[in-house]
Structure formats: C-alpha cells, structure tokens
Amino acid sequence: MPDNPIFAVAAKAEALRARGIDVITLAAGEPQAATGAAVVAAAIAAVRDPAAHHYGPAQGLPNLRERVAARIATDTELPWTPDDVQIALGAKHALFLAAQALLGPGDEVLVATPGWPGHAEVVQAVHGVPVPVPADEEFRVSADALERHRSARTRAVILSSPGNPAGAVYDRAALHRIAGWAAAHGIWVVSDDIYRAFDYTGTYSSILQVAPGLRDRTVLVGGVSKEHAMTGWRVGWLAAPAEIIDSARLHVSRTITHVPVITQRAALAALDDDATPAGAAHDYRRRRDLLVAALNRIDGIGCPVPDGGMFAFPDVRGLLRDRGWTTSAELAQWLLDTAHVAVVPGEAFDAPGRLRVCFAVDDDTLATAIDRLQNVLGNLVEAR
Ligand SMILES: Cc1ncc(COP(=O)(O)O)c(C=O)c1O
C-alpha cells in the first residue's frame, strides 16, 4: 500500500538536502515556525515534575479536557464537559478513533475530493470504505452531491472547514443543508476542525452552531498541531456523544494507554495562549495574498484566493499544456530539481492539474521561494 503521497514529496526534498542542496519546502502541511516559548517552557516544567512521569487517565488529563470543552463551547455555543472529550495523538488519531467507533467492515464514509488523503486513510485503516464525493468549483461538497453518493451502507461524512488542500470554508447555508440531509438519513457528521483558527473571511461556523439538533450524531475533531506549530508533539482531541467517547477511551486504553502527560501539559499551555493562533492567522493571511498574487503573475497559472487554511491551490493546467508536461507530478519534480522548491502535486489530493503550495513559512523563505519560482517559470504576465 502506498504511503501518504505528501510525505513522499518531503522525503524527496530531504534527499536533496542531504546532498547539500538548499531546498525550500512549501510542501509540508505544517507551520514552519518553532513551537512558542510558553509551550516549550510548560513542557520543560512537566519534564521536571515527577507527577508527569507516571501513568495518567486513558481519556486524557482532566484539565486539558476541560480547556478543550470550553473552547468547543465557544465555537458551538453549546455546553460541553470534560466527559465529552477524548484526548488523542493528534487530529489524525482522533479521526481514526472516530472511525473505529463508528464503522464496521464495509461501512461507507463520504469524503470530499479533492481532499486530504488522511480522511480516506483512517476509514480504510478500520476496514471501512471511503466514497469520494466531488467537490464543487469552490472545493465544497454540497448536500446534493452527498445525496448522490449515499447508499444503504453510508454511515458518516467527513467535512473539513477550512479545508485542505484548497482552504474552502463552509458557510452557514451550506452547513444547514448538509445537517438537514444528515439528520434525514441518520448519517454521522465528523467535523475536522484542525484549521479552524485560519479563517480569513470570518465566515467559519461550526456545524453544531448552525444545527445544534445534530449533536447526537456529530464528532468534532481538533488539535494543536497547526495553530500552535505543534505537529511533532501529537496532541489532538475528539468531542462526541458518550457512546463514541467510551469506545475511543477503550481503544486508547487497550493500545497506547494514553497520550503522554508531558505533551498534554504542553497542549494545555498552548490552549491557554490564545494570542498565538490569532497572530499566526494575521501573518498567514498576508503571506497568502503575497503568494497568490505572485502565482497569478506566472503565465499559465490561475490561483484562487483561499478563504482559510494554509495552502494555495493553483490551477497549473495552462502551464502543463504550454510546456509539454502531462502531470502536475512532473511539474513538481521539475520545480524541485531546477528551482529547489518543493510543492505537492495535485494528484496527491485527486486533483490533477493543480499544485498545493504552503504559505505557513516565514516572510524571507516565502519571498525567496517566489523569486525562484518566477525565475524558472518566467513569462510574467501583468497583475490580473
Ligand atoms: C485536514 C487535516 N486533518 C487532520 C490533519 C492531521 O492533524 P494532526 O497532525 O493533528 O494529526 C491534517 C494534517 O495535515 C489535515 O490536513
């Protein structure tokens, strides 16, 4: 079985670096910044505290779950308690725990395409069947499209807003229609909110804010990975009805026992620091605008402005046609070899003819990457 294609790009970039080549990677799905000093200090304090050296509860530290519950209460405008929350080893593990709780072998889960491959992977990991649902031109799946792909085996839909790779944010009306469809057919909604802090249009809503009645069939997934530059620490969560949390806790207890206490303490410090995501979102928005404008100045590239997230998702079909490449993967490989800039080919997201370019890097890195791309791709057009 192939590994996640996004990691394959990172491995190629790493191989060039090992040969001493100065590669800039805009391929990773993670902020380039180091984790904040307050979080690091909390982790060091935890390392030094013997209370953090021993087993903890399978469900996660009560004070971390309390903080997560408070945050979800703000987003959903509904009451949540620490009992409603399970701490996981990152959002991907939380998605896996949701999938193992919800699915039997052969149960189908609707996932958006283009979409993050991890959504299909967690479904497959528990012997479920991911069913790709084509997104509209704004990279959102509609209730109508979901209905066209529903079968007697459909158990759940995974939604992500803002999304990966295109940063699409679902507005209230779209969420309302999807919630109505899910309620009518008894389908669970798994809402992957990992990019929640990166909403540049202010239009983000939780599906439970729009449709509180769906609460007994909704799993909310989140984590500190993206918004606190903590992808390596592996802390995320799910919030869900008791039957799902019970199943997730049991699975955690039987497998990893619990998420390390030290990283949970670090995550708690991160959640206490609301300033970081707001500051990062401010910077990312500026870098998004810079990158999108620069890409749109290259002949053969058309780049929509993403409403959220941390990726530009340009259409490069004109470039492929003009230069005689057949796939985005060839273009990405050529960019890596000639410009030493790593980006992810659209094929990784089932979107041939596109590239995913991360703008969660510092200003200098982004400026150098843009220079390199413009140098090798040339033919700048007047700003559109
Ligand atoms: C949509 C989406 N959900 C979840 C994740 C995984 O997050 P974590 O690192 O917390 O497991 C990613 C990572 O790229 C993602 O893009």
Coordinates of C-alpha atoms and ligand atoms in Angstrom, one line a residue:
M1 CA 0.0 0.0 0.0
P2 CA 1.5 3.4 -0.9
D3 CA 2.4 5.7 2.0
N4 CA 0.8 9.1 2.1
P5 CA 2.0 10.9 -1.1
I6 CA 2.6 14.2 0.8
F7 CA 5.3 12.5 2.9
A8 CA 6.8 11.2 -0.4
V9 CA 7.5 14.8 -1.5
A10 CA 9.0 15.6 1.8
A11 CA 11.3 12.6 1.5
K12 CA 12.5 13.7 -2.0
A13 CA 13.2 17.2 -0.6
E14 CA 15.1 15.7 2.3
A15 CA 17.2 13.6 0.0
L16 CA 18.3 16.7 -2.0
R17 CA 19.1 18.5 1.3
A18 CA 21.2 15.6 2.4
R19 CA 23.3 16.2 -0.8
G20 CA 23.9 19.8 0.4
I21 CA 21.3 21.4 -1.8
D22 CA 19.4 24.4 -0.3
V23 CA 15.8 23.2 -0.8
I24 CA 12.9 25.4 0.3
T25 CA 9.9 23.3 1.1
L26 CA 6.4 24.7 0.6
A27 CA 5.2 21.1 0.6
A28 CA 4.7 20.4 4.3
G29 CA 1.2 20.6 5.8
E30 CA 2.6 22.3 8.8
P31 CA 3.8 25.7 10.0
Q32 CA 7.5 26.2 9.6
A33 CA 7.7 28.2 12.8
A34 CA 9.0 26.7 16.0
T35 CA 6.6 26.0 18.8
G36 CA 6.0 29.0 21.1
A37 CA 8.3 29.7 24.0
A38 CA 5.5 29.4 26.6
V39 CA 4.6 26.0 25.4
V40 CA 8.2 24.8 25.4
A41 CA 8.6 26.2 28.9
A42 CA 5.5 24.3 30.0
A43 CA 6.9 21.1 28.5
I44 CA 10.2 21.6 30.3
A45 CA 8.4 22.2 33.6
A46 CA 6.4 19.0 33.0
V47 CA 9.6 17.0 32.3
R48 CA 11.0 18.2 35.6
D49 CA 7.8 17.4 37.5
P50 CA 7.7 13.8 38.8
A51 CA 3.9 14.0 38.7
A52 CA 4.2 14.0 34.9
H53 CA 6.4 10.9 34.9
H54 CA 3.7 8.3 35.5
Y55 CA 0.6 6.9 34.0
G56 CA -2.4 9.2 33.5
P57 CA -6.0 8.7 32.6
A58 CA -6.8 7.0 29.3
Q59 CA -9.2 9.7 28.4
G60 CA -6.6 12.5 28.9
L61 CA -5.8 15.0 31.6
P62 CA -9.0 16.4 33.1
N63 CA -7.7 20.0 33.0
L64 CA -6.8 19.7 29.3
R65 CA -10.2 18.1 28.5
E66 CA -11.8 21.0 30.5
R67 CA -10.0 23.5 28.4
V68 CA -10.9 21.8 25.2
A69 CA -14.6 21.6 26.3
A70 CA -14.5 25.4 27.0
R71 CA -13.1 26.1 23.6
I72 CA -15.6 23.9 21.8
A73 CA -18.4 25.5 23.8
T74 CA -17.4 28.9 22.4
D75 CA -17.3 27.6 18.8
T76 CA -20.6 25.6 19.0
E77 CA -22.5 27.9 21.5
L78 CA -23.4 24.7 23.3
P79 CA -22.4 23.4 26.8
W80 CA -19.6 20.7 26.8
T81 CA -18.0 19.0 29.8
P82 CA -14.6 17.2 30.1
D83 CA -16.5 13.9 29.9
D84 CA -17.4 14.7 26.3
V85 CA -13.8 14.9 25.2
Q86 CA -11.1 12.3 24.4
I87 CA -7.5 13.3 24.0
A88 CA -5.7 11.7 21.1
L89 CA -2.3 11.6 19.5
G90 CA -3.1 14.4 17.1
A91 CA -6.2 15.1 15.0
K92 CA -5.4 12.2 12.7
H93 CA -5.5 9.7 15.6
A94 CA -8.8 11.4 16.7
L95 CA -10.2 10.8 13.3
F96 CA -9.1 7.2 13.5
L97 CA -10.7 6.8 16.9
A98 CA -13.9 8.2 15.5
A99 CA -13.7 5.8 12.5
Q100 CA -13.1 2.8 14.7
A101 CA -16.0 3.8 16.9
L102 CA -18.5 4.4 14.1
L103 CA -17.7 1.8 11.4
G104 CA -18.0 -1.9 10.8
P105 CA -16.2 -3.6 7.9
G106 CA -17.6 -2.3 4.6
D107 CA -19.4 0.7 6.1
E108 CA -19.1 3.7 3.8
V109 CA -17.9 7.2 4.6
L110 CA -18.3 10.1 2.2
V111 CA -15.2 12.2 1.8
A112 CA -14.6 15.3 -0.3
T113 CA -12.5 15.0 -3.4
P114 CA -10.2 16.8 -3.9
G115 CA -9.4 16.3 -0.3
W116 CA -6.8 15.4 2.3
P117 CA -5.8 11.8 1.8
G118 CA -5.8 11.1 5.5
H119 CA -9.6 11.2 5.6
A120 CA -9.8 8.2 3.3
E121 CA -6.8 6.5 5.0
V122 CA -8.4 6.4 8.5
V123 CA -11.5 4.9 7.1
Q124 CA -9.5 2.2 5.3
A125 CA -7.5 1.6 8.5
V126 CA -10.6 0.2 10.1
H127 CA -11.8 -1.7 7.0
G128 CA -14.4 0.9 6.1
V129 CA -14.9 2.2 2.5
P130 CA -14.2 5.8 1.7
V131 CA -16.5 7.1 -1.0
P132 CA -15.1 10.2 -2.8
V133 CA -17.7 12.9 -3.4
P134 CA -16.6 15.5 -6.0
A135 CA -16.5 19.0 -4.5
D136 CA -17.9 22.0 -6.4
E137 CA -15.6 24.6 -8.1
E138 CA -15.1 26.2 -4.7
F139 CA -14.0 22.9 -3.2
R140 CA -17.0 22.3 -1.0
V141 CA -19.3 19.3 -1.2
S142 CA -23.0 20.1 -1.4
A143 CA -25.8 18.2 0.3
D144 CA -27.0 17.3 -3.3
A145 CA -23.6 15.7 -4.1
L146 CA -23.6 13.9 -0.8
E147 CA -27.1 12.5 -1.6
R148 CA -26.0 11.3 -5.0
H149 CA -23.2 9.2 -3.3
R150 CA -25.3 7.9 -0.4
S151 CA -26.0 4.2 -0.2
A152 CA -27.6 1.8 2.3
R153 CA -24.0 1.4 3.7
T154 CA -23.4 5.1 4.2
R155 CA -22.6 5.7 7.9
A156 CA -20.8 9.0 8.0
V157 CA -19.5 12.0 6.2
I158 CA -16.2 13.8 7.0
L159 CA -16.2 17.5 6.5
S160 CA -13.3 19.8 6.9
S161 CA -13.6 23.6 7.2
P162 CA -11.3 25.4 6.4
G163 CA -10.2 22.5 4.2
N164 CA -7.0 21.0 2.9
P165 CA -5.9 21.4 0.1
A166 CA -8.0 24.4 -1.0
G167 CA -8.8 26.2 2.2
A168 CA -12.6 26.2 1.5
V169 CA -14.8 27.4 4.3
Y170 CA -18.4 26.1 4.5
D171 CA -20.9 29.0 5.0
R172 CA -23.9 28.6 7.3
A173 CA -26.3 27.9 4.5
A174 CA -24.2 25.1 3.1
L175 CA -23.8 23.6 6.6
H176 CA -27.5 23.9 7.2
R177 CA -28.3 21.9 4.1
I178 CA -25.8 19.2 4.9
A179 CA -27.0 19.0 8.5
G180 CA -30.6 18.6 7.3
W181 CA -29.5 15.9 4.9
A182 CA -27.5 14.0 7.6
A183 CA -30.4 14.2 10.1
A184 CA -32.9 13.0 7.5
H185 CA -30.8 9.9 6.7
G186 CA -29.3 9.2 10.2
I187 CA -25.8 9.8 9.0
W188 CA -23.0 10.9 11.3
V189 CA -21.0 14.0 10.7
V190 CA -17.3 14.1 11.5
S191 CA -16.2 17.7 11.5
D192 CA -12.5 18.0 11.2
D193 CA -11.7 21.5 12.6
I194 CA -7.9 21.3 12.6
Y195 CA -7.6 24.6 10.5
R196 CA -10.4 26.3 12.5
A197 CA -8.1 29.2 13.5
F198 CA -7.2 30.0 9.9
D199 CA -10.4 31.5 8.7
Y200 CA -9.5 34.7 6.8
T201 CA -13.1 35.7 5.8
G202 CA -14.7 35.4 9.2
T203 CA -17.3 33.1 7.8
Y204 CA -16.4 29.9 9.7
S205 CA -19.2 28.3 11.6
S206 CA -19.3 25.0 13.5
I207 CA -21.9 22.7 12.1
L208 CA -23.3 22.4 15.6
Q209 CA -23.7 26.2 15.8
V210 CA -25.9 26.0 12.8
A211 CA -27.7 22.7 13.6
P212 CA -27.5 22.0 17.4
G213 CA -30.0 19.2 16.9
L214 CA -27.3 17.2 15.2
R215 CA -25.3 16.9 18.3
D216 CA -26.1 13.3 19.0
R217 CA -24.7 12.4 15.5
T218 CA -21.7 14.7 15.3
V219 CA -18.0 14.1 16.2
L220 CA -15.9 17.3 16.4
V221 CA -12.1 16.8 15.8
G222 CA -9.4 19.3 16.6
G223 CA -5.9 19.7 17.9
V224 CA -3.0 22.0 18.5
S225 CA -0.8 20.8 15.6
K226 CA -1.5 23.5 13.1
E227 CA -2.5 26.5 15.1
H228 CA 0.3 26.2 17.6
A229 CA 3.0 24.9 15.3
M230 CA 3.0 21.6 17.3
T231 CA 2.7 18.9 14.6
G232 CA 5.5 16.9 16.2
W233 CA 4.0 16.9 19.7
R234 CA 1.0 14.8 18.6
V235 CA -1.9 16.2 20.7
G236 CA -5.5 16.4 19.3
W237 CA -9.0 15.5 20.5
L238 CA -12.4 14.5 19.7
A239 CA -15.7 15.6 21.3
A240 CA -18.7 13.5 20.7
P241 CA -21.7 11.7 22.3
A242 CA -20.9 9.3 25.2
E243 CA -21.0 6.1 23.1
I244 CA -18.2 7.4 20.8
I245 CA -16.1 8.7 23.7
D246 CA -16.5 5.4 25.6
S247 CA -15.3 3.5 22.5
A248 CA -12.4 5.9 21.9
R249 CA -11.3 5.7 25.5
L250 CA -11.3 1.9 25.5
H251 CA -9.3 1.8 22.3
V252 CA -6.8 4.2 23.7
S253 CA -6.6 2.3 26.9
R254 CA -6.0 -1.0 25.0
T255 CA -3.4 0.4 22.6
I256 CA -1.4 3.4 23.6
T257 CA -2.7 3.6 27.2
H258 CA -2.9 7.4 27.0
V259 CA -1.3 10.4 25.3
P260 CA 2.0 11.3 27.0
V261 CA 1.4 13.5 30.1
I262 CA 4.2 15.9 29.1
T263 CA 2.8 16.7 25.7
Q264 CA -0.7 17.1 27.1
R265 CA 0.7 19.6 29.5
A266 CA 2.3 21.4 26.6
A267 CA -1.0 21.4 24.7
L268 CA -2.7 22.9 27.8
A269 CA -0.2 25.7 27.8
A270 CA -0.9 26.2 24.1
L271 CA -4.6 26.5 24.5
D272 CA -4.1 29.0 27.3
D273 CA -2.3 31.2 24.8
D274 CA -5.0 32.4 22.5
A275 CA -2.7 35.1 21.1
T276 CA -0.6 32.6 19.0
P277 CA -3.3 31.4 16.6
A278 CA -4.6 35.0 16.1
G279 CA -1.1 36.3 15.4
A280 CA -0.3 33.4 13.1
A281 CA -3.6 33.9 11.2
H282 CA -2.7 37.5 10.7
D283 CA 0.7 36.6 9.2
Y284 CA -0.6 33.8 7.1
R285 CA -3.3 36.0 5.6
R286 CA -0.6 38.4 4.4
R287 CA 1.6 35.6 3.1
R288 CA -1.4 34.1 1.3
D289 CA -2.0 37.3 -0.5
L290 CA 1.6 37.6 -1.5
L291 CA 1.8 34.1 -2.8
V292 CA -1.5 34.1 -4.6
A293 CA -0.6 37.4 -6.4
A294 CA 2.9 36.1 -7.3
L295 CA 1.5 32.8 -8.7
N296 CA -1.1 34.7 -10.7
R297 CA 1.6 36.7 -12.4
I298 CA 3.1 33.5 -13.9
D299 CA 1.7 32.8 -17.3
G300 CA -0.3 29.5 -17.3
I301 CA -1.2 29.6 -13.6
G302 CA -4.6 30.6 -12.2
C303 CA -4.7 30.7 -8.4
P304 CA -7.9 31.4 -6.5
V305 CA -7.7 33.1 -3.1
P306 CA -8.3 30.5 -0.4
D307 CA -10.7 31.6 2.3
G308 CA -8.8 29.7 5.0
G309 CA -6.2 27.2 5.9
M310 CA -2.5 27.5 4.9
F311 CA -2.3 26.4 1.3
A312 CA -2.7 28.0 -2.2
F313 CA -4.1 25.5 -4.7
P314 CA -3.3 26.9 -8.1
D315 CA -4.6 25.5 -11.4
V316 CA -1.5 24.9 -13.5
R317 CA -3.1 23.2 -16.5
G318 CA -2.2 26.1 -18.8
L319 CA 1.5 25.7 -17.7
L320 CA 1.4 22.0 -18.3
R321 CA -0.1 22.5 -21.7
D322 CA 2.4 25.2 -22.7
R323 CA 5.5 23.4 -21.5
G324 CA 4.5 19.9 -22.6
W325 CA 4.2 18.2 -19.2
T326 CA 1.4 15.8 -18.8
T327 CA 1.0 15.7 -15.0
S328 CA 1.4 18.1 -12.0
A329 CA 3.8 15.5 -10.6
E330 CA 6.2 16.0 -13.4
L331 CA 6.0 19.8 -12.9
A332 CA 6.5 19.4 -9.1
Q333 CA 9.6 17.2 -9.7
W334 CA 11.0 19.7 -12.2
L335 CA 10.4 22.6 -9.7
L336 CA 12.2 20.6 -7.1
D337 CA 15.1 19.8 -9.4
T338 CA 15.5 23.3 -11.0
A339 CA 14.2 25.8 -8.5
H340 CA 14.8 23.7 -5.4
V341 CA 11.3 24.4 -4.2
A342 CA 9.2 21.5 -3.0
V343 CA 5.4 21.7 -3.6
V344 CA 2.8 18.9 -3.6
P345 CA 1.4 17.8 -6.9
G346 CA -2.4 17.9 -7.1
E347 CA -2.5 14.1 -7.8
A348 CA -1.9 13.6 -4.1
F349 CA -5.4 15.1 -3.5
D350 CA -7.0 13.6 -6.6
A351 CA -6.7 17.0 -8.3
P352 CA -4.5 16.6 -11.4
G353 CA -3.6 19.9 -12.9
R354 CA -3.1 21.6 -9.6
L355 CA -0.3 22.1 -7.1
R356 CA -0.6 22.6 -3.3
V357 CA 1.7 25.4 -2.0
C358 CA 2.0 26.0 1.7
F359 CA 2.3 29.6 2.8
A360 CA 2.9 28.9 6.6
V361 CA 6.5 29.8 6.2
D362 CA 8.4 33.0 7.3
D363 CA 8.4 36.1 5.1
D364 CA 12.0 35.6 3.8
T365 CA 11.5 32.0 2.9
L366 CA 8.4 32.8 1.0
A367 CA 10.0 35.7 -0.8
T368 CA 13.0 33.5 -1.8
A369 CA 10.7 30.7 -2.9
I370 CA 8.6 33.2 -5.0
D371 CA 11.7 34.5 -6.7
R372 CA 12.9 31.1 -7.5
L373 CA 9.5 30.0 -9.0
Q374 CA 9.3 33.2 -11.0
N375 CA 12.8 32.8 -12.3
V376 CA 12.4 29.2 -13.6
L377 CA 8.8 29.7 -14.8
G378 CA 9.4 33.2 -16.3
N379 CA 6.9 34.7 -18.7
L380 CA 5.4 37.0 -16.1
V381 CA 2.0 38.4 -17.0
E382 CA 0.6 41.8 -15.9
A383 CA -1.1 41.5 -12.5
R384 CA -4.6 40.3 -13.0
Ligands
LIG1 C1 -7.5 18.2 7.2 C2 -6.5 17.6 8.1 N1 -6.9 17.0 9.2 C3 -6.1 16.4 10.1 C4 -4.7 16.6 9.9 C5 -3.8 15.9 10.9 O1 -3.5 16.7 12.0 P1 -2.6 16.1 13.2 O2 -1.2 16.5 12.8 O3 -3.0 16.9 14.4 O4 -2.8 14.7 13.3 C6 -4.2 17.2 8.8 C7 -2.7 17.3 8.6 O5 -2.3 17.6 7.5 C8 -5.1 17.8 7.9 O6 -4.7 18.4 6.8

